[in-house]
PDB file of C-alpha atoms in Angstrom:
ATOM      1  CA  MET A   1      49.030 -82.938 -24.516  1.00 68.00           C
ATOM      2  CA  SER A   2      49.470 -87.243 -23.613  1.00 75.00           C
ATOM      3  CA  SER A   3      51.774 -86.360 -20.721  1.00 85.00           C
ATOM      4  CA  PHE A   4      48.910 -83.590 -19.553  1.00 87.00           C
ATOM      5  CA  LYS A   5      46.123 -86.167 -20.126  1.00 91.00           C
ATOM      6  CA  GLY A   6      48.531 -88.393 -17.791  1.00 92.00           C
ATOM      7  CA  PHE A   7      49.204 -86.229 -15.002  1.00 91.00           C
ATOM      8  CA  CYS A   8      45.740 -85.611 -14.737  1.00 92.00           C
ATOM      9  CA  TYR A   9      45.260 -89.205 -14.756  1.00 94.00           C
ATOM     10  CA  GLY A  10      47.484 -89.245 -12.170  1.00 92.00           C
ATOM     11  CA  ILE A  11      46.482 -86.701  -9.800  1.00 92.00           C
ATOM     12  CA  ALA A  12      42.691 -88.175 -10.427  1.00 93.00           C
ATOM     13  CA  THR A  13      44.041 -91.615  -8.692  1.00 92.00           C
ATOM     14  CA  SER A  14      45.310 -90.389  -6.000  1.00 88.00           C
ATOM     15  CA  VAL A  15      42.870 -88.093  -4.621  1.00 89.00           C
ATOM     16  CA  THR A  16      39.988 -90.632  -5.425  1.00 91.00           C
ATOM     17  CA  PHE A  17      41.882 -93.209  -3.651  1.00 85.00           C
ATOM     18  CA  GLY A  18      41.727 -90.815  -0.947  1.00 80.00           C
ATOM     19  CA  LEU A  19      38.003 -91.232  -0.496  1.00 85.00           C
ATOM     20  CA  ILE A  20      38.758 -94.411   1.152  1.00 83.00           C
ATOM     21  CA  PRO A  21      38.480 -93.348   5.015  1.00 78.00           C
ATOM     22  CA  LEU A  22      35.016 -91.126   4.280  1.00 85.00           C
ATOM     23  CA  PHE A  23      33.625 -94.340   3.243  1.00 91.00           C
ATOM     24  CA  THR A  24      35.372 -96.815   5.351  1.00 87.00           C
ATOM     25  CA  LEU A  25      35.426 -95.826   8.447  1.00 81.00           C
ATOM     26  CA  PRO A  26      31.341 -95.295   8.854  1.00 90.00           C
ATOM     27  CA  LEU A  27      31.146 -99.366   7.793  1.00 93.00           C
ATOM     28  CA  MET A  28      34.317-100.169  10.751  1.00 88.00           C
ATOM     29  CA  ALA A  29      32.107 -98.377  12.931  1.00 88.00           C
ATOM     30  CA  LYS A  30      29.043-100.480  12.136  1.00 94.00           C
ATOM     31  CA  GLY A  31      30.952-103.524  13.420  1.00 93.00           C
ATOM     32  CA  MET A  32      32.015-104.957   9.963  1.00 94.00           C
ATOM     33  CA  ALA A  33      35.001-106.804   9.476  1.00 92.00           C
ATOM     34  CA  PHE A  34      38.024-105.851   7.224  1.00 89.00           C
ATOM     35  CA  ASP A  35      37.648-108.735   5.221  1.00 92.00           C
ATOM     36  CA  SER A  36      34.041-108.274   4.298  1.00 95.00           C
ATOM     37  CA  ILE A  37      34.098-104.766   3.730  1.00 95.00           C
ATOM     38  CA  LEU A  38      37.318-105.424   0.794  1.00 95.00           C
ATOM     39  CA  PHE A  39      35.232-108.137  -0.524  1.00 97.00           C
ATOM     40  CA  TYR A  40      32.032-106.402  -1.242  1.00 97.00           C
ATOM     41  CA  ARG A  41      34.603-103.681  -2.226  1.00 97.00           C
ATOM     42  CA  PHE A  42      35.376-105.781  -4.852  1.00 97.00           C
ATOM     43  CA  LEU A  43      32.388-107.628  -5.672  1.00 98.00           C
ATOM     44  CA  PHE A  44      30.490-104.437  -6.038  1.00 98.00           C
ATOM     45  CA  ALA A  45      33.394-102.708  -8.261  1.00 97.00           C
ATOM     46  CA  THR A  46      33.646-105.358 -10.676  1.00 97.00           C
ATOM     47  CA  VAL A  47      29.508-105.597 -11.130  1.00 97.00           C
ATOM     48  CA  ALA A  48      29.666-101.777 -11.031  1.00 96.00           C
ATOM     49  CA  LEU A  49      32.696-102.216 -14.507  1.00 96.00           C
ATOM     50  CA  GLY A  50      30.095-105.365 -15.979  1.00 96.00           C
ATOM     51  CA  ILE A  51      27.468-103.382 -16.187  1.00 96.00           C
ATOM     52  CA  MET A  52      29.765-100.198 -17.510  1.00 96.00           C
ATOM     53  CA  MET A  53      31.489-102.587 -20.350  1.00 96.00           C
ATOM     54  CA  LYS A  54      28.165-103.558 -20.567  1.00 96.00           C
ATOM     55  CA  VAL A  55      26.571 -99.538 -21.673  1.00 96.00           C
ATOM     56  CA  LYS A  56      30.001 -99.549 -23.779  1.00 93.00           C
ATOM     57  CA  LYS A  57      29.565-102.644 -25.634  1.00 95.00           C
ATOM     58  CA  GLU A  58      32.479-103.818 -25.108  1.00 95.00           C
ATOM     59  CA  THR A  59      33.679-107.157 -25.288  1.00 94.00           C
ATOM     60  CA  PHE A  60      34.731-108.902 -22.501  1.00 95.00           C
ATOM     61  CA  SER A  61      36.453-111.999 -24.331  1.00 94.00           C
ATOM     62  CA  ILE A  62      40.198-111.825 -23.336  1.00 93.00           C
ATOM     63  CA  ASP A  63      43.618-113.795 -24.768  1.00 92.00           C
ATOM     64  CA  ARG A  64      44.298-117.556 -23.072  1.00 91.00           C
ATOM     65  CA  ARG A  65      47.938-115.923 -22.633  1.00 91.00           C
ATOM     66  CA  ASP A  66      46.825-112.725 -20.430  1.00 93.00           C
ATOM     67  CA  ILE A  67      44.833-115.340 -18.192  1.00 94.00           C
ATOM     68  CA  PRO A  68      48.038-115.558 -15.813  1.00 95.00           C
ATOM     69  CA  ARG A  69      49.066-112.220 -15.908  1.00 95.00           C
ATOM     70  CA  PHE A  70      45.343-111.167 -14.576  1.00 96.00           C
ATOM     71  CA  LEU A  71      45.504-113.745 -11.702  1.00 97.00           C
ATOM     72  CA  LEU A  72      49.349-112.149 -10.791  1.00 97.00           C
ATOM     73  CA  LEU A  73      47.977-108.917 -10.839  1.00 97.00           C
ATOM     74  CA  GLY A  74      44.780-109.573  -8.835  1.00 96.00           C
ATOM     75  CA  LEU A  75      46.972-111.013  -6.668  1.00 97.00           C
ATOM     76  CA  PHE A  76      49.263-108.188  -5.941  1.00 97.00           C
ATOM     77  CA  TYR A  77      45.837-105.557  -5.779  1.00 95.00           C
ATOM     78  CA  THR A  78      44.853-107.833  -3.362  1.00 95.00           C
ATOM     79  CA  ALA A  79      47.769-107.781  -0.542  1.00 95.00           C
ATOM     80  CA  SER A  80      48.121-104.188  -0.846  1.00 94.00           C
ATOM     81  CA  ALA A  81      44.544-104.247   0.195  1.00 91.00           C
ATOM     82  CA  MET A  82      45.158-106.595   2.285  1.00 92.00           C
ATOM     83  CA  PHE A  83      48.578-105.556   4.054  1.00 93.00           C
ATOM     84  CA  LEU A  84      47.304-102.100   4.579  1.00 87.00           C
ATOM     85  CA  PHE A  85      44.303-102.578   6.614  1.00 83.00           C
ATOM     86  CA  TRP A  86      46.166-105.452   8.521  1.00 87.00           C
ATOM     87  CA  GLY A  87      48.776-102.936   9.366  1.00 85.00           C
ATOM     88  CA  TYR A  88      45.790-100.461  11.242  1.00 77.00           C
ATOM     89  CA  SER A  89      45.435-102.906  13.517  1.00 78.00           C
ATOM     90  CA  PHE A  90      49.045-102.401  14.585  1.00 81.00           C
ATOM     91  CA  MET A  91      49.550 -98.814  14.260  1.00 73.00           C
ATOM     92  CA  GLY A  92      47.096 -95.756  13.429  1.00 65.00           C
ATOM     93  CA  SER A  93      45.979 -94.356  10.299  1.00 65.00           C
ATOM     94  CA  GLY A  94      48.566 -91.768   9.761  1.00 61.00           C
ATOM     95  CA  MET A  95      51.489 -93.890  10.525  1.00 66.00           C
ATOM     96  CA  ALA A  96      50.333 -96.671   8.182  1.00 74.00           C
ATOM     97  CA  THR A  97      49.933 -93.933   5.324  1.00 71.00           C
ATOM     98  CA  THR A  98      53.091 -92.593   5.726  1.00 68.00           C
ATOM     99  CA  LEU A  99      54.725 -96.262   5.227  1.00 75.00           C
ATOM    100  CA  HIS A 100      52.158 -97.144   2.704  1.00 83.00           C
ATOM    101  CA  PHE A 101      52.983 -93.887   0.555  1.00 78.00           C
ATOM    102  CA  THR A 102      56.900 -95.413   0.516  1.00 79.00           C
ATOM    103  CA  TYR A 103      55.786 -97.882  -2.787  1.00 87.00           C
ATOM    104  CA  PRO A 104      57.010 -94.722  -5.201  1.00 85.00           C
ATOM    105  CA  VAL A 105      60.565 -95.735  -4.030  1.00 84.00           C
ATOM    106  CA  PHE A 106      59.557 -99.177  -4.853  1.00 88.00           C
ATOM    107  CA  VAL A 107      58.488 -98.751  -7.785  1.00 90.00           C
ATOM    108  CA  THR A 108      61.670 -96.833  -8.846  1.00 85.00           C
ATOM    109  CA  LEU A 109      63.513 -99.463  -7.715  1.00 87.00           C
ATOM    110  CA  LEU A 110      61.806-102.675  -9.626  1.00 92.00           C
ATOM    111  CA  MET A 111      61.924-100.621 -12.535  1.00 90.00           C
ATOM    112  CA  LEU A 112      65.912-100.449 -11.785  1.00 86.00           C
ATOM    113  CA  VAL A 113      66.097-103.744 -10.811  1.00 88.00           C
ATOM    114  CA  LEU A 114      64.325-105.864 -13.618  1.00 93.00           C
ATOM    115  CA  PHE A 115      64.365-103.801 -16.349  1.00 91.00           C
ATOM    116  CA  ARG A 116      67.298-101.281 -16.156  1.00 88.00           C
ATOM    117  CA  GLU A 117      65.170 -97.822 -15.886  1.00 85.00           C
ATOM    118  CA  ARG A 118      67.259 -95.685 -14.313  1.00 82.00           C
ATOM    119  CA  ALA A 119      64.995 -92.665 -12.839  1.00 80.00           C
ATOM    120  CA  SER A 120      66.125 -89.208 -12.934  1.00 82.00           C
ATOM    121  CA  TRP A 121      67.509 -87.442 -10.388  1.00 84.00           C
ATOM    122  CA  ILE A 122      64.695 -84.587 -10.145  1.00 83.00           C
ATOM    123  CA  THR A 123      62.670 -87.430  -9.598  1.00 84.00           C
ATOM    124  CA  TRP A 124      64.780 -89.072  -6.677  1.00 88.00           C
ATOM    125  CA  ILE A 125      64.203 -85.569  -5.016  1.00 88.00           C
ATOM    126  CA  ALA A 126      60.683 -85.268  -5.577  1.00 85.00           C
ATOM    127  CA  ILE A 127      60.303 -88.403  -4.209  1.00 86.00           C
ATOM    128  CA  VAL A 128      62.421 -87.542  -1.202  1.00 87.00           C
ATOM    129  CA  MET A 129      60.221 -84.547  -0.796  1.00 87.00           C
ATOM    130  CA  ALA A 130      56.981 -86.213  -1.230  1.00 82.00           C
ATOM    131  CA  VAL A 131      57.642 -88.809   1.245  1.00 83.00           C
ATOM    132  CA  PHE A 132      58.809 -85.822   4.125  1.00 85.00           C
ATOM    133  CA  GLY A 133      55.273 -84.219   3.104  1.00 80.00           C
ATOM    134  CA  VAL A 134      52.775 -87.279   3.536  1.00 75.00           C
ATOM    135  CA  ALA A 135      55.364 -88.059   7.140  1.00 78.00           C
ATOM    136  CA  GLN A 136      54.281 -84.044   7.940  1.00 78.00           C
ATOM    137  CA  LEU A 137      50.242 -84.703   7.144  1.00 67.00           C
ATOM    138  CA  SER A 138      50.326 -88.263   9.228  1.00 65.00           C
ATOM    139  CA  LEU A 139      52.591 -88.459  11.953  1.00 67.00           C
ATOM    140  CA  LYS A 140      51.369 -87.668  15.198  1.00 61.00           C
ATOM    141  CA  GLY A 141      54.203 -88.380  18.232  1.00 55.00           C
ATOM    142  CA  SER A 142      52.952 -91.455  19.755  1.00 48.00           C
ATOM    143  CA  GLU A 143      52.334 -93.203  16.994  1.00 49.00           C
ATOM    144  CA  LEU A 144      55.329 -93.214  15.857  1.00 50.00           C
ATOM    145  CA  THR A 145      56.918 -95.987  18.236  1.00 49.00           C
ATOM    146  CA  VAL A 146      55.315 -99.201  16.506  1.00 58.00           C
ATOM    147  CA  SER A 147      56.165-102.635  16.423  1.00 71.00           C
ATOM    148  CA  THR A 148      58.359-103.837  13.712  1.00 76.00           C
ATOM    149  CA  GLU A 149      55.906-106.378  13.004  1.00 86.00           C
ATOM    150  CA  GLY A 150      53.362-103.574  11.843  1.00 82.00           C
ATOM    151  CA  ILE A 151      55.911-102.079   9.981  1.00 80.00           C
ATOM    152  CA  ILE A 152      56.476-105.046   7.774  1.00 87.00           C
ATOM    153  CA  ILE A 153      53.386-105.385   7.287  1.00 92.00           C
ATOM    154  CA  VAL A 154      52.615-102.086   5.921  1.00 87.00           C
ATOM    155  CA  LEU A 155      55.911-101.818   3.485  1.00 88.00           C
ATOM    156  CA  LEU A 156      54.475-105.206   2.613  1.00 95.00           C
ATOM    157  CA  SER A 157      51.552-102.900   1.580  1.00 94.00           C
ATOM    158  CA  ALA A 158      53.545-100.694  -0.391  1.00 89.00           C
ATOM    159  CA  VAL A 159      55.435-103.611  -2.114  1.00 95.00           C
ATOM    160  CA  GLY A 160      52.171-105.064  -3.486  1.00 96.00           C
ATOM    161  CA  TYR A 161      50.802-101.706  -5.005  1.00 94.00           C
ATOM    162  CA  ALA A 162      54.346-101.110  -6.672  1.00 92.00           C
ATOM    163  CA  SER A 163      54.457-104.987  -7.807  1.00 96.00           C
ATOM    164  CA  TYR A 164      50.955-103.793  -9.247  1.00 96.00           C
ATOM    165  CA  ILE A 165      52.379-100.510 -10.965  1.00 94.00           C
ATOM    166  CA  THR A 166      55.027-102.285 -12.359  1.00 95.00           C
ATOM    167  CA  ALA A 167      53.477-104.987 -13.481  1.00 95.00           C
ATOM    168  CA  VAL A 168      50.542-103.482 -16.126  1.00 94.00           C
ATOM    169  CA  ASN A 169      53.585-100.819 -17.047  1.00 91.00           C
ATOM    170  CA  LYS A 170      55.933-103.497 -18.062  1.00 91.00           C
ATOM    171  CA  SER A 171      53.117-106.083 -19.518  1.00 90.00           C
ATOM    172  CA  ARG A 172      50.883-106.474 -22.735  1.00 88.00           C
ATOM    173  CA  VAL A 173      47.617-105.635 -21.037  1.00 90.00           C
ATOM    174  CA  ARG A 174      48.649-101.947 -21.008  1.00 87.00           C
ATOM    175  CA  ASP A 175      47.288-101.262 -23.508  1.00 87.00           C
ATOM    176  CA  MET A 176      43.642-103.756 -22.689  1.00 91.00           C
ATOM    177  CA  SER A 177      40.907-101.483 -22.235  1.00 92.00           C
ATOM    178  CA  SER A 178      41.551-100.114 -18.595  1.00 92.00           C
ATOM    179  CA  ARG A 179      38.040-101.310 -17.642  1.00 94.00           C
ATOM    180  CA  LYS A 180      38.298-104.505 -18.699  1.00 96.00           C
ATOM    181  CA  LEU A 181      41.465-104.582 -16.852  1.00 95.00           C
ATOM    182  CA  ALA A 182      39.974-103.852 -14.124  1.00 95.00           C
ATOM    183  CA  PHE A 183      37.233-106.178 -14.980  1.00 96.00           C
ATOM    184  CA  TYR A 184      39.622-109.430 -14.781  1.00 97.00           C
ATOM    185  CA  VAL A 185      41.694-107.863 -11.709  1.00 96.00           C
ATOM    186  CA  PHE A 186      38.498-107.030  -9.698  1.00 97.00           C
ATOM    187  CA  ILE A 187      37.422-110.568 -10.283  1.00 97.00           C
ATOM    188  CA  VAL A 188      39.855-112.035  -8.778  1.00 97.00           C
ATOM    189  CA  SER A 189      40.793-109.892  -5.859  1.00 96.00           C
ATOM    190  CA  THR A 190      36.935-111.103  -5.123  1.00 97.00           C
ATOM    191  CA  VAL A 191      37.360-114.796  -4.829  1.00 97.00           C
ATOM    192  CA  LEU A 192      40.301-114.123  -2.716  1.00 96.00           C
ATOM    193  CA  PHE A 193      38.465-112.129   0.029  1.00 95.00           C
ATOM    194  CA  ALA A 194      35.767-114.517  -0.436  1.00 96.00           C
ATOM    195  CA  ILE A 195      38.148-116.747   0.440  1.00 95.00           C
ATOM    196  CA  LYS A 196      39.603-115.436   3.224  1.00 93.00           C
ATOM    197  CA  ALA A 197      36.907-114.197   4.557  1.00 92.00           C
ATOM    198  CA  ALA A 198      35.652-117.350   4.549  1.00 91.00           C
ATOM    199  CA  THR A 199      38.082-118.800   6.843  1.00 91.00           C
ATOM    200  CA  ASN A 200      38.021-116.293   9.393  1.00 87.00           C
ATOM    201  CA  GLU A 201      34.460-115.694  10.625  1.00 85.00           C
ATOM    202  CA  GLY A 202      32.555-115.491   7.144  1.00 93.00           C
ATOM    203  CA  ILE A 203      31.253-112.932   5.317  1.00 95.00           C
ATOM    204  CA  GLN A 204      28.930-110.497   7.188  1.00 96.00           C
ATOM    205  CA  PRO A 205      25.836-109.386   6.476  1.00 96.00           C
ATOM    206  CA  ILE A 206      25.652-105.631   4.928  1.00 97.00           C
ATOM    207  CA  PRO A 207      24.288-103.810   8.978  1.00 95.00           C
ATOM    208  CA  ASP A 208      22.168-101.711   7.418  1.00 96.00           C
ATOM    209  CA  ALA A 209      20.921 -98.926   4.087  1.00 97.00           C
ATOM    210  CA  LEU A 210      23.655 -96.245   4.412  1.00 97.00           C
ATOM    211  CA  SER A 211      25.912 -98.688   4.762  1.00 97.00           C
ATOM    212  CA  ALA A 212      24.866-100.879   1.782  1.00 97.00           C
ATOM    213  CA  VAL A 213      25.114 -96.703   0.382  1.00 97.00           C
ATOM    214  CA  ASN A 214      28.959 -96.754   1.519  1.00 97.00           C
ATOM    215  CA  LEU A 215      30.225 -99.651   0.208  1.00 97.00           C
ATOM    216  CA  VAL A 216      28.415 -98.655  -3.413  1.00 97.00           C
ATOM    217  CA  LEU A 217      30.990 -95.727  -2.809  1.00 97.00           C
ATOM    218  CA  LEU A 218      33.454 -97.470  -2.256  1.00 96.00           C
ATOM    219  CA  ALA A 219      34.176-100.012  -4.685  1.00 96.00           C
ATOM    220  CA  VAL A 220      33.099 -97.035  -7.472  1.00 96.00           C
ATOM    221  CA  VAL A 221      34.920 -93.851  -6.703  1.00 95.00           C
ATOM    222  CA  PRO A 222      38.527 -95.181  -5.032  1.00 91.00           C
ATOM    223  CA  THR A 223      38.130 -98.388  -6.323  1.00 93.00           C
ATOM    224  CA  VAL A 224      36.727 -98.271 -10.168  1.00 95.00           C
ATOM    225  CA  ILE A 225      37.469 -94.673 -11.345  1.00 95.00           C
ATOM    226  CA  SER A 226      41.035 -95.085  -9.164  1.00 93.00           C
ATOM    227  CA  ASN A 227      41.983 -98.318 -10.982  1.00 92.00           C
ATOM    228  CA  ILE A 228      40.671 -97.256 -14.221  1.00 93.00           C
ATOM    229  CA  THR A 229      42.418 -94.041 -14.645  1.00 95.00           C
ATOM    230  CA  LEU A 230      45.663 -95.633 -12.519  1.00 93.00           C
ATOM    231  CA  VAL A 231      46.384 -97.717 -15.800  1.00 92.00           C
ATOM    232  CA  LEU A 232      45.651 -94.995 -18.294  1.00 93.00           C
ATOM    233  CA  ALA A 233      47.770 -92.389 -16.385  1.00 93.00           C
ATOM    234  CA  ILE A 234      50.639 -95.661 -16.350  1.00 92.00           C
ATOM    235  CA  ARG A 235      50.138 -95.695 -19.753  1.00 91.00           C
ATOM    236  CA  HIS A 236      50.653 -92.045 -20.260  1.00 91.00           C
ATOM    237  CA  ILE A 237      53.370 -91.261 -18.660  1.00 91.00           C
ATOM    238  CA  GLY A 238      54.678 -94.622 -17.195  1.00 88.00           C
ATOM    239  CA  GLY A 239      54.897 -96.098 -13.548  1.00 87.00           C
ATOM    240  CA  THR A 240      57.157 -94.189 -11.767  1.00 81.00           C
ATOM    241  CA  VAL A 241      55.895 -90.923 -12.220  1.00 84.00           C
ATOM    242  CA  THR A 242      52.314 -91.677 -11.385  1.00 88.00           C
ATOM    243  CA  SER A 243      53.742 -93.398  -8.312  1.00 84.00           C
ATOM    244  CA  VAL A 244      55.155 -90.256  -7.190  1.00 82.00           C
ATOM    245  CA  LEU A 245      51.569 -88.496  -7.628  1.00 85.00           C
ATOM    246  CA  GLY A 246      49.993 -90.801  -5.489  1.00 80.00           C
ATOM    247  CA  ALA A 247      51.231 -88.084  -2.896  1.00 75.00           C
ATOM    248  CA  MET A 248      47.766 -86.599  -3.726  1.00 80.00           C
ATOM    249  CA  GLU A 249      45.955 -89.209  -1.662  1.00 77.00           C
ATOM    250  CA  PRO A 250      47.185 -88.170   1.699  1.00 72.00           C
ATOM    251  CA  LEU A 251      46.670 -84.282   0.985  1.00 76.00           C
ATOM    252  CA  THR A 252      42.781 -85.273  -0.286  1.00 80.00           C
ATOM    253  CA  ALA A 253      42.577 -87.311   2.864  1.00 72.00           C
ATOM    254  CA  VAL A 254      43.642 -84.772   5.738  1.00 72.00           C
ATOM    255  CA  VAL A 255      40.948 -82.248   3.296  1.00 79.00           C
ATOM    256  CA  ILE A 256      38.544 -84.622   4.079  1.00 77.00           C
ATOM    257  CA  GLY A 257      39.541 -84.515   8.043  1.00 72.00           C
ATOM    258  CA  VAL A 258      39.414 -80.732   8.152  1.00 77.00           C
ATOM    259  CA  CYS A 259      36.138 -80.199   5.647  1.00 82.00           C
ATOM    260  CA  ILE A 260      34.239 -83.006   6.933  1.00 79.00           C
ATOM    261  CA  PHE A 261      35.228 -84.759  10.432  1.00 68.00           C
ATOM    262  CA  ASN A 262      36.112 -80.894  11.880  1.00 76.00           C
ATOM    263  CA  GLU A 263      39.653 -82.613  12.274  1.00 68.00           C
ATOM    264  CA  ALA A 264      42.029 -79.185  13.442  1.00 71.00           C
ATOM    265  CA  PHE A 265      44.649 -78.059  10.446  1.00 74.00           C
ATOM    266  CA  THR A 266      48.029 -77.578  12.210  1.00 78.00           C
ATOM    267  CA  MET A 267      51.637 -75.587  10.819  1.00 84.00           C
ATOM    268  CA  GLN A 268      52.881 -79.583  10.668  1.00 80.00           C
ATOM    269  CA  GLU A 269      50.320 -80.374   8.276  1.00 75.00           C
ATOM    270  CA  ALA A 270      50.419 -77.234   6.343  1.00 80.00           C
ATOM    271  CA  THR A 271      54.173 -77.858   5.967  1.00 85.00           C
ATOM    272  CA  GLY A 272      53.663 -81.316   4.796  1.00 80.00           C
ATOM    273  CA  ILE A 273      51.091 -79.941   1.993  1.00 76.00           C
ATOM    274  CA  LEU A 274      53.562 -77.727   0.434  1.00 82.00           C
ATOM    275  CA  LEU A 275      56.053 -79.927   0.336  1.00 85.00           C
ATOM    276  CA  ILE A 276      53.453 -82.489  -1.597  1.00 77.00           C
ATOM    277  CA  ILE A 277      52.792 -79.638  -4.021  1.00 77.00           C
ATOM    278  CA  ILE A 278      56.263 -78.656  -4.841  1.00 84.00           C
ATOM    279  CA  ALA A 279      57.005 -82.577  -5.556  1.00 82.00           C
ATOM    280  CA  VAL A 280      54.330 -82.873  -7.769  1.00 76.00           C
ATOM    281  CA  THR A 281      55.078 -79.541  -9.851  1.00 77.00           C
ATOM    282  CA  ILE A 282      58.432 -80.668  -9.802  1.00 80.00           C
ATOM    283  CA  ILE A 283      57.398 -84.012 -11.420  1.00 77.00           C
ATOM    284  CA  ILE A 284      55.213 -82.087 -13.567  1.00 70.00           C
ATOM    285  CA  LEU A 285      57.847 -80.077 -15.044  1.00 74.00           C
ATOM    286  CA  ASN A 286      60.250 -82.280 -14.889  1.00 73.00           C
ATOM    287  CA  ASP A 287      61.761 -82.165 -18.682  1.00 71.00           C
ATOM    288  CA  THR A 288      60.852 -78.394 -18.124  1.00 73.00           C
ATOM    289  CA  LEU A 289      63.476 -78.013 -14.978  1.00 73.00           C
ATOM    290  CA  LYS A 290      66.109 -80.699 -16.906  1.00 73.00           C
ATOM    291  CA  LYS A 291      66.192 -78.148 -20.034  1.00 77.00           C
ATOM    292  CA  ALA A 292      66.667 -74.767 -17.904  1.00 76.00           C
ATOM    293  CA  LEU A 293      69.065 -76.649 -15.849  1.00 76.00           C
ATOM    294  CA  ALA A 294      70.905 -77.550 -18.871  1.00 75.00           C
ATOM    295  CA  GLN A 295      70.747 -74.191 -20.592  1.00 77.00           C
ATOM    296  CA  VAL A 296      72.154 -72.678 -17.028  1.00 78.00           C
ATOM    297  CA  LEU A 297      75.274 -75.465 -16.618  1.00 76.00           C
ATOM    298  CA  LYS A 298      75.574 -74.646 -20.372  1.00 74.00           C
ATOM    299  CA  HIS A 299      77.314 -70.628 -19.634  1.00 71.00           C
ATOM    300  CA  PHE A 300      78.520 -71.862 -16.187  1.00 70.00           C
ATOM    301  CA  ARG A 301      80.617 -74.529 -18.351  1.00 68.00           C
ATOM    302  CA  PRO A 302      84.505 -72.898 -19.318  1.00 64.00           C
ATOM    303  CA  HIS A 303      84.689 -72.127 -22.796  1.00 59.00           C
ATOM    304  CA  HIS A 304      87.914 -73.167 -24.699  1.00 56.00           C
ATOM    305  CA  SER A 305      89.391 -71.868 -27.847  1.00 48.00           C
TER     306      SER A 305
END
């Protein structure tokens, strides 16, 4: 039951995170710079979490020993968001999404190098299938030709997100209330983006009421909800499996594109969706598959008299 909850939380994380373009593109069309968008995103997310904690009568108190951990987690989360948005100026969002989705590989490598935690061969197959699936969804011919600088920048966003997942998974804050953890991480992100915006053009005013609504939705749906469910998923099924379930993120983006922005749906995208669904199914049925394969191999092993 705990694993089933974890899978549900993991899928909810990637689906809500995949809604970012729905709220961000209208803001960029209004001329808002990504520094200002990200500042408002994390500011409103912090306020929303604070209200939720107050309503739930949760305490805001923390152990002083956890402050460095919050600073580190906030730095990882901020770096991931910043490098991904920066990457959009070098390449199309499809290519950026593909490169960012390499984070399950980085999570698996970090767990192996830092904690000697090996992923099963089934998990590696699922990772490869998911990456190929995302590539089918995201890559559009001409976007394959991008600068080395752009590739490095977006890969840094993947490393930042993988570091955040790994740090949550392997630190004592993992068992903290998911709302409280996200609240303090977002405080750090808000301050860092305020400083970054101040060193550039400053924080832009919100253009109009519709932009304010989009910023609030950006703060609540793909930020507050996705981060809470991310922590809950990591708690139930671990960082590696949670990261692979992130393949649902670009799938969500494609569905939004087709249903809301009237984008074409091609055979290439259908192939990508199929690969992602298979990859996610493999991860969910990991233990069942291993047991079934063990039984099959048992029948083929030679019996010694």
